[in-house]
Amino acid sequence: MTRPAAAPTVQRVDTKHRYEILVGDRTAGLTAYRDRDDQRVFYHTEIDDAFAGQGLASVLVQQALTDVRASGKRIVPVCPYVAKFLKKHDEFADITDPVTPEVLHWLETRLPH
């Protein structure tokens, strides 16, 4: 008999500015952010190839955005995956801000080159 796969868990890792999704004890993916005042600016999401096709990116982003709502912040979806997710999940529309040139410039100054 095979053991059932561990249920994925999502955790916010503030020191790394990201949310991680874990399957068992392995990090399966992440969505990275930077905080700008009351906004959490998401700029990158990735899932390890070993975990592709399991719907983990959707679980990760759903839980990350739920955490943003609970923290009283707003979402800025620079990351294409997060933006696509938000188009299908309008329950976050009330806390989503547009991506503006100002936000993009601000983000560029915050990320390592």
CSV table of N, CA and C in Angstrom, one decimal:
chain,number,residue,atom,x,y,z
A,1,MET,N,0.8,-1.2,0.0
A,1,MET,CA,0.0,0.0,0.0
A,1,MET,C,0.9,1.2,0.0
A,2,THR,N,0.5,2.2,-0.8
A,2,THR,CA,1.2,3.5,-0.8
A,2,THR,C,0.6,4.4,0.2
A,3,ARG,N,1.5,5.2,0.9
A,3,ARG,CA,1.0,6.2,1.8
A,3,ARG,C,0.4,7.4,1.0
A,4,PRO,N,-0.7,8.0,1.5
A,4,PRO,CA,-1.3,9.1,0.9
A,4,PRO,C,-0.3,10.3,1.0
A,5,ALA,N,-0.3,11.1,-0.1
A,5,ALA,CA,0.6,12.3,-0.1
A,5,ALA,C,0.2,13.2,1.1
A,6,ALA,N,1.2,13.8,1.7
A,6,ALA,CA,0.9,14.8,2.7
A,6,ALA,C,0.1,16.0,2.2
A,7,ALA,N,-0.8,16.5,3.0
A,7,ALA,CA,-1.5,17.7,2.5
A,7,ALA,C,-0.6,18.8,2.5
A,8,PRO,N,-0.6,19.7,1.5
A,8,PRO,CA,0.3,20.8,1.4
A,8,PRO,C,-0.1,21.8,2.5
A,9,THR,N,0.9,22.5,3.0
A,9,THR,CA,0.7,23.6,4.0
A,9,THR,C,1.4,24.8,3.5
A,10,VAL,N,0.9,26.0,3.8
A,10,VAL,CA,1.4,27.3,3.3
A,10,VAL,C,1.9,28.0,4.6
A,11,GLN,N,3.0,28.6,4.5
A,11,GLN,CA,3.5,29.4,5.6
A,11,GLN,C,4.1,30.7,5.1
A,12,ARG,N,3.9,31.8,5.8
A,12,ARG,CA,4.6,33.1,5.5
A,12,ARG,C,5.9,33.1,6.1
A,13,VAL,N,7.0,33.4,5.3
A,13,VAL,CA,8.3,33.5,5.8
A,13,VAL,C,8.8,35.0,5.6
A,14,ASP,N,8.5,35.8,6.7
A,14,ASP,CA,8.7,37.2,6.6
A,14,ASP,C,10.2,37.5,6.3
A,15,THR,N,11.1,36.8,6.8
A,15,THR,CA,12.6,37.1,6.7
A,15,THR,C,13.0,36.9,5.2
A,16,LYS,N,12.2,36.1,4.4
A,16,LYS,CA,12.6,35.9,3.0
A,16,LYS,C,11.6,36.6,2.1
A,17,HIS,N,10.6,37.3,2.7
A,17,HIS,CA,9.6,38.1,1.9
A,17,HIS,C,8.8,37.1,1.0
A,18,ARG,N,8.4,36.0,1.5
A,18,ARG,CA,7.6,35.1,0.6
A,18,ARG,C,6.7,34.2,1.5
A,19,TYR,N,5.8,33.6,0.7
A,19,TYR,CA,5.0,32.5,1.3
A,19,TYR,C,5.6,31.2,0.6
A,20,GLU,N,5.7,30.2,1.4
A,20,GLU,CA,6.1,28.9,0.8
A,20,GLU,C,5.0,27.8,1.0
A,21,ILE,N,5.0,26.9,0.0
A,21,ILE,CA,4.1,25.8,0.1
A,21,ILE,C,4.9,24.6,0.3
A,22,LEU,N,4.6,23.8,1.4
A,22,LEU,CA,5.3,22.6,1.8
A,22,LEU,C,4.5,21.4,1.5
A,23,VAL,N,5.1,20.4,1.0
A,23,VAL,CA,4.5,19.1,0.8
A,23,VAL,C,5.4,18.1,1.7
A,24,GLY,N,4.8,17.7,2.8
A,24,GLY,CA,5.7,16.9,3.7
A,24,GLY,C,6.7,17.9,4.3
A,25,ASP,N,8.0,17.6,4.2
A,25,ASP,CA,9.0,18.5,4.7
A,25,ASP,C,9.7,19.2,3.6
A,26,ARG,N,9.2,19.1,2.3
A,26,ARG,CA,9.9,19.7,1.2
A,26,ARG,C,9.2,21.0,0.7
A,27,THR,N,9.9,22.0,0.4
A,27,THR,CA,9.4,23.2,-0.1
A,27,THR,C,9.1,23.0,-1.6
A,28,ALA,N,7.8,23.0,-1.9
A,28,ALA,CA,7.4,22.8,-3.3
A,28,ALA,C,7.3,24.0,-4.1
A,29,GLY,N,7.2,25.2,-3.5
A,29,GLY,CA,7.1,26.4,-4.3
A,29,GLY,C,7.0,27.6,-3.4
A,30,LEU,N,6.9,28.8,-4.0
A,30,LEU,CA,6.9,30.0,-3.3
A,30,LEU,C,6.2,31.1,-4.1
A,31,THR,N,5.7,32.1,-3.4
A,31,THR,CA,5.3,33.3,-4.0
A,31,THR,C,5.9,34.5,-3.2
A,32,ALA,N,6.7,35.3,-3.9
A,32,ALA,CA,7.5,36.3,-3.3
A,32,ALA,C,6.8,37.7,-3.3
A,33,TYR,N,7.0,38.5,-2.3
A,33,TYR,CA,6.4,39.8,-2.2
A,33,TYR,C,7.4,40.8,-1.5
A,34,ARG,N,7.0,42.0,-1.6
A,34,ARG,CA,7.6,43.1,-0.8
A,34,ARG,C,6.4,43.9,-0.3
A,35,ASP,N,6.5,44.4,0.9
A,35,ASP,CA,5.5,45.3,1.5
A,35,ASP,C,5.8,46.8,1.2
A,36,ARG,N,4.8,47.5,0.8
A,36,ARG,CA,4.9,48.9,0.5
A,36,ARG,C,3.7,49.6,1.2
A,37,ASP,N,4.1,50.2,2.3
A,37,ASP,CA,3.0,50.8,3.2
A,37,ASP,C,2.0,49.7,3.5
A,38,ASP,N,0.7,50.0,3.1
A,38,ASP,CA,-0.4,49.0,3.4
A,38,ASP,C,-0.6,48.0,2.2
A,39,GLN,N,0.4,47.9,1.3
A,39,GLN,CA,0.2,47.0,0.1
A,39,GLN,C,1.3,45.9,0.2
A,40,ARG,N,0.8,44.7,-0.2
A,40,ARG,CA,1.8,43.6,-0.3
A,40,ARG,C,1.9,43.4,-1.8
A,41,VAL,N,3.0,43.7,-2.4
A,41,VAL,CA,3.3,43.6,-3.8
A,41,VAL,C,3.9,42.2,-4.2
A,42,PHE,N,3.1,41.4,-4.8
A,42,PHE,CA,3.5,40.1,-5.3
A,42,PHE,C,4.2,40.2,-6.6
A,43,TYR,N,5.4,39.7,-6.7
A,43,TYR,CA,6.2,39.8,-8.0
A,43,TYR,C,6.7,38.5,-8.6
A,44,HIS,N,6.6,37.4,-7.9
A,44,HIS,CA,7.1,36.2,-8.5
A,44,HIS,C,6.4,35.0,-7.8
A,45,THR,N,6.0,34.0,-8.6
A,45,THR,CA,5.5,32.7,-8.1
A,45,THR,C,6.1,31.6,-8.9
A,46,GLU,N,6.5,30.6,-8.1
A,46,GLU,CA,7.1,29.4,-8.8
A,46,GLU,C,6.8,28.1,-8.0
A,47,ILE,N,6.7,27.0,-8.8
A,47,ILE,CA,6.5,25.7,-8.2
A,47,ILE,C,7.6,24.8,-8.8
A,48,ASP,N,8.2,24.1,-7.9
A,48,ASP,CA,9.3,23.2,-8.3
A,48,ASP,C,8.7,22.2,-9.3
A,49,ASP,N,9.5,21.9,-10.4
A,49,ASP,CA,9.1,21.0,-11.4
A,49,ASP,C,8.6,19.6,-10.9
A,50,ALA,N,9.2,19.2,-9.8
A,50,ALA,CA,8.9,17.9,-9.2
A,50,ALA,C,7.4,17.9,-8.7
A,51,PHE,N,6.9,19.1,-8.5
A,51,PHE,CA,5.5,19.2,-7.9
A,51,PHE,C,4.5,19.8,-8.9
A,52,ALA,N,4.9,19.9,-10.2
A,52,ALA,CA,4.1,20.6,-11.2
A,52,ALA,C,2.8,19.8,-11.4
A,53,GLY,N,1.8,20.5,-11.8
A,53,GLY,CA,0.5,19.8,-12.2
A,53,GLY,C,-0.3,19.3,-11.1
A,54,GLN,N,0.0,19.7,-9.9
A,54,GLN,CA,-0.8,19.3,-8.7
A,54,GLN,C,-1.8,20.4,-8.2
A,55,GLY,N,-1.8,21.5,-8.9
A,55,GLY,CA,-2.6,22.6,-8.4
A,55,GLY,C,-2.0,23.4,-7.2
A,56,LEU,N,-0.8,23.2,-6.9
A,56,LEU,CA,-0.2,23.8,-5.7
A,56,LEU,C,-0.1,25.3,-5.8
A,57,ALA,N,0.2,25.8,-7.0
A,57,ALA,CA,0.3,27.3,-7.2
A,57,ALA,C,-1.0,28.0,-6.8
A,58,SER,N,-2.1,27.4,-7.2
A,58,SER,CA,-3.4,27.9,-6.8
A,58,SER,C,-3.7,27.9,-5.3
A,59,VAL,N,-3.3,26.8,-4.7
A,59,VAL,CA,-3.5,26.6,-3.2
A,59,VAL,C,-2.6,27.7,-2.5
A,60,LEU,N,-1.3,27.8,-3.0
A,60,LEU,CA,-0.4,28.7,-2.4
A,60,LEU,C,-0.9,30.2,-2.5
A,61,VAL,N,-1.3,30.6,-3.7
A,61,VAL,CA,-1.8,32.0,-3.9
A,61,VAL,C,-3.1,32.2,-3.1
A,62,GLN,N,-4.0,31.3,-3.2
A,62,GLN,CA,-5.2,31.4,-2.4
A,62,GLN,C,-5.0,31.7,-0.9
A,63,GLN,N,-4.1,30.9,-0.3
A,63,GLN,CA,-3.8,31.1,1.1
A,63,GLN,C,-3.0,32.3,1.4
A,64,ALA,N,-2.1,32.7,0.5
A,64,ALA,CA,-1.3,33.9,0.6
A,64,ALA,C,-2.3,35.1,0.6
A,65,LEU,N,-3.2,35.2,-0.3
A,65,LEU,CA,-4.1,36.3,-0.5
A,65,LEU,C,-5.1,36.4,0.7
A,66,THR,N,-5.5,35.2,1.2
A,66,THR,CA,-6.3,35.2,2.4
A,66,THR,C,-5.6,35.7,3.6
A,67,ASP,N,-4.3,35.4,3.7
A,67,ASP,CA,-3.4,36.0,4.8
A,67,ASP,C,-3.3,37.5,4.6
A,68,VAL,N,-3.2,38.0,3.4
A,68,VAL,CA,-3.1,39.4,3.2
A,68,VAL,C,-4.3,40.1,3.7
A,69,ARG,N,-5.5,39.5,3.3
A,69,ARG,CA,-6.8,40.1,3.8
A,69,ARG,C,-6.8,40.1,5.3
A,70,ALA,N,-6.4,39.0,6.0
A,70,ALA,CA,-6.4,39.0,7.4
A,70,ALA,C,-5.5,40.0,8.1
A,71,SER,N,-4.4,40.3,7.4
A,71,SER,CA,-3.4,41.3,7.9
A,71,SER,C,-3.8,42.7,7.7
A,72,GLY,N,-4.9,42.9,6.9
A,72,GLY,CA,-5.4,44.3,6.7
A,72,GLY,C,-4.7,45.0,5.6
A,73,LYS,N,-3.9,44.3,4.8
A,73,LYS,CA,-3.1,44.9,3.7
A,73,LYS,C,-3.9,44.7,2.4
A,74,ARG,N,-3.4,45.3,1.4
A,74,ARG,CA,-4.0,45.3,0.0
A,74,ARG,C,-3.0,44.5,-0.9
A,75,ILE,N,-3.5,44.0,-2.0
A,75,ILE,CA,-2.8,43.2,-2.9
A,75,ILE,C,-2.4,44.0,-4.2
A,76,VAL,N,-1.2,43.9,-4.6
A,76,VAL,CA,-0.8,44.5,-5.9
A,76,VAL,C,-0.2,43.3,-6.7
A,77,PRO,N,-0.8,42.9,-7.8
A,77,PRO,CA,-0.4,41.6,-8.5
A,77,PRO,C,0.5,41.9,-9.6
A,78,VAL,N,1.8,42.2,-9.3
A,78,VAL,CA,2.8,42.4,-10.4
A,78,VAL,C,3.1,41.0,-11.0
A,79,CYS,N,3.1,39.9,-10.2
A,79,CYS,CA,3.3,38.6,-10.7
A,79,CYS,C,2.2,38.2,-11.7
A,80,PRO,N,2.6,37.7,-12.9
A,80,PRO,CA,1.5,37.3,-13.8
A,80,PRO,C,0.6,36.2,-13.3
A,81,TYR,N,1.2,35.3,-12.5
A,81,TYR,CA,0.3,34.2,-12.0
A,81,TYR,C,-0.7,34.7,-11.0
A,82,VAL,N,-0.3,35.6,-10.1
A,82,VAL,CA,-1.2,36.2,-9.2
A,82,VAL,C,-2.3,37.0,-9.9
A,83,ALA,N,-1.9,37.8,-10.9
A,83,ALA,CA,-2.8,38.6,-11.7
A,83,ALA,C,-3.9,37.7,-12.3
A,84,LYS,N,-3.4,36.6,-12.9
A,84,LYS,CA,-4.3,35.6,-13.6
A,84,LYS,C,-5.3,35.0,-12.5
A,85,PHE,N,-4.7,34.6,-11.4
A,85,PHE,CA,-5.5,34.1,-10.3
A,85,PHE,C,-6.7,35.0,-9.9
A,86,LEU,N,-6.3,36.3,-9.8
A,86,LEU,CA,-7.3,37.3,-9.3
A,86,LEU,C,-8.4,37.5,-10.3
A,87,LYS,N,-8.1,37.3,-11.6
A,87,LYS,CA,-9.1,37.4,-12.7
A,87,LYS,C,-10.2,36.4,-12.5
A,88,LYS,N,-9.8,35.2,-11.9
A,88,LYS,CA,-10.8,34.1,-11.7
A,88,LYS,C,-11.4,34.1,-10.3
A,89,HIS,N,-10.8,34.9,-9.4
A,89,HIS,CA,-11.3,34.9,-8.0
A,89,HIS,C,-11.6,36.3,-7.6
A,90,ASP,N,-12.8,36.8,-7.9
A,90,ASP,CA,-13.1,38.1,-7.6
A,90,ASP,C,-13.4,38.4,-6.2
A,91,GLU,N,-13.3,37.4,-5.3
A,91,GLU,CA,-13.5,37.6,-3.9
A,91,GLU,C,-12.4,38.5,-3.3
A,92,PHE,N,-11.3,38.7,-4.0
A,92,PHE,CA,-10.2,39.5,-3.6
A,92,PHE,C,-10.3,40.9,-4.2
A,93,ALA,N,-11.2,41.2,-5.1
A,93,ALA,CA,-11.3,42.4,-5.9
A,93,ALA,C,-11.3,43.6,-4.9
A,94,ASP,N,-11.9,43.5,-3.8
A,94,ASP,CA,-12.1,44.7,-2.9
A,94,ASP,C,-10.8,45.1,-2.2
A,95,ILE,N,-9.8,44.2,-2.3
A,95,ILE,CA,-8.5,44.5,-1.6
A,95,ILE,C,-7.3,44.5,-2.7
A,96,THR,N,-7.7,44.6,-3.9
A,96,THR,CA,-6.7,44.6,-5.0
A,96,THR,C,-6.5,46.0,-5.6
A,97,ASP,N,-5.2,46.4,-5.6
A,97,ASP,CA,-4.8,47.7,-6.2
A,97,ASP,C,-4.2,47.4,-7.6
A,98,PRO,N,-4.3,48.4,-8.5
A,98,PRO,CA,-3.7,48.2,-9.8
A,98,PRO,C,-2.2,48.3,-9.8
A,99,VAL,N,-1.5,47.6,-10.7
A,99,VAL,CA,-0.1,47.8,-10.9
A,99,VAL,C,0.1,49.1,-11.7
A,100,THR,N,0.9,50.0,-11.1
A,100,THR,CA,1.1,51.3,-11.7
A,100,THR,C,2.6,51.4,-12.0
A,101,PRO,N,3.0,52.4,-12.8
A,101,PRO,CA,4.5,52.6,-13.0
A,101,PRO,C,5.2,53.0,-11.7
A,102,GLU,N,4.5,53.7,-10.8
A,102,GLU,CA,5.1,54.0,-9.5
A,102,GLU,C,5.5,52.7,-8.7
A,103,VAL,N,4.5,51.8,-8.7
A,103,VAL,CA,4.7,50.6,-8.0
A,103,VAL,C,5.9,49.8,-8.6
A,104,LEU,N,5.9,49.7,-9.9
A,104,LEU,CA,7.0,49.0,-10.6
A,104,LEU,C,8.3,49.6,-10.4
A,105,HIS,N,8.4,50.9,-10.4
A,105,HIS,CA,9.7,51.6,-10.1
A,105,HIS,C,10.1,51.3,-8.6
A,106,TRP,N,9.2,51.4,-7.7
A,106,TRP,CA,9.4,51.2,-6.3
A,106,TRP,C,10.0,49.8,-6.1
A,107,LEU,N,9.3,48.8,-6.8
A,107,LEU,CA,9.7,47.4,-6.7
A,107,LEU,C,11.1,47.2,-7.2
A,108,GLU,N,11.4,47.8,-8.3
A,108,GLU,CA,12.7,47.6,-8.9
A,108,GLU,C,13.8,48.1,-8.0
A,109,THR,N,13.5,49.1,-7.2
A,109,THR,CA,14.6,49.6,-6.3
A,109,THR,C,14.7,48.7,-5.0
A,110,ARG,N,13.8,47.8,-4.8
A,110,ARG,CA,13.8,46.9,-3.6
A,110,ARG,C,14.3,45.5,-3.9
A,111,LEU,N,14.4,45.1,-5.2
A,111,LEU,CA,14.9,43.8,-5.5
A,111,LEU,C,16.4,43.7,-5.8
A,112,PRO,N,17.0,42.7,-5.4
A,112,PRO,CA,18.4,42.5,-5.8
A,112,PRO,C,18.6,42.4,-7.3
A,113,HIS,N,19.7,42.9,-7.8
A,113,HIS,CA,19.9,42.8,-9.2
A,113,HIS,C,20.9,41.8,-9.6
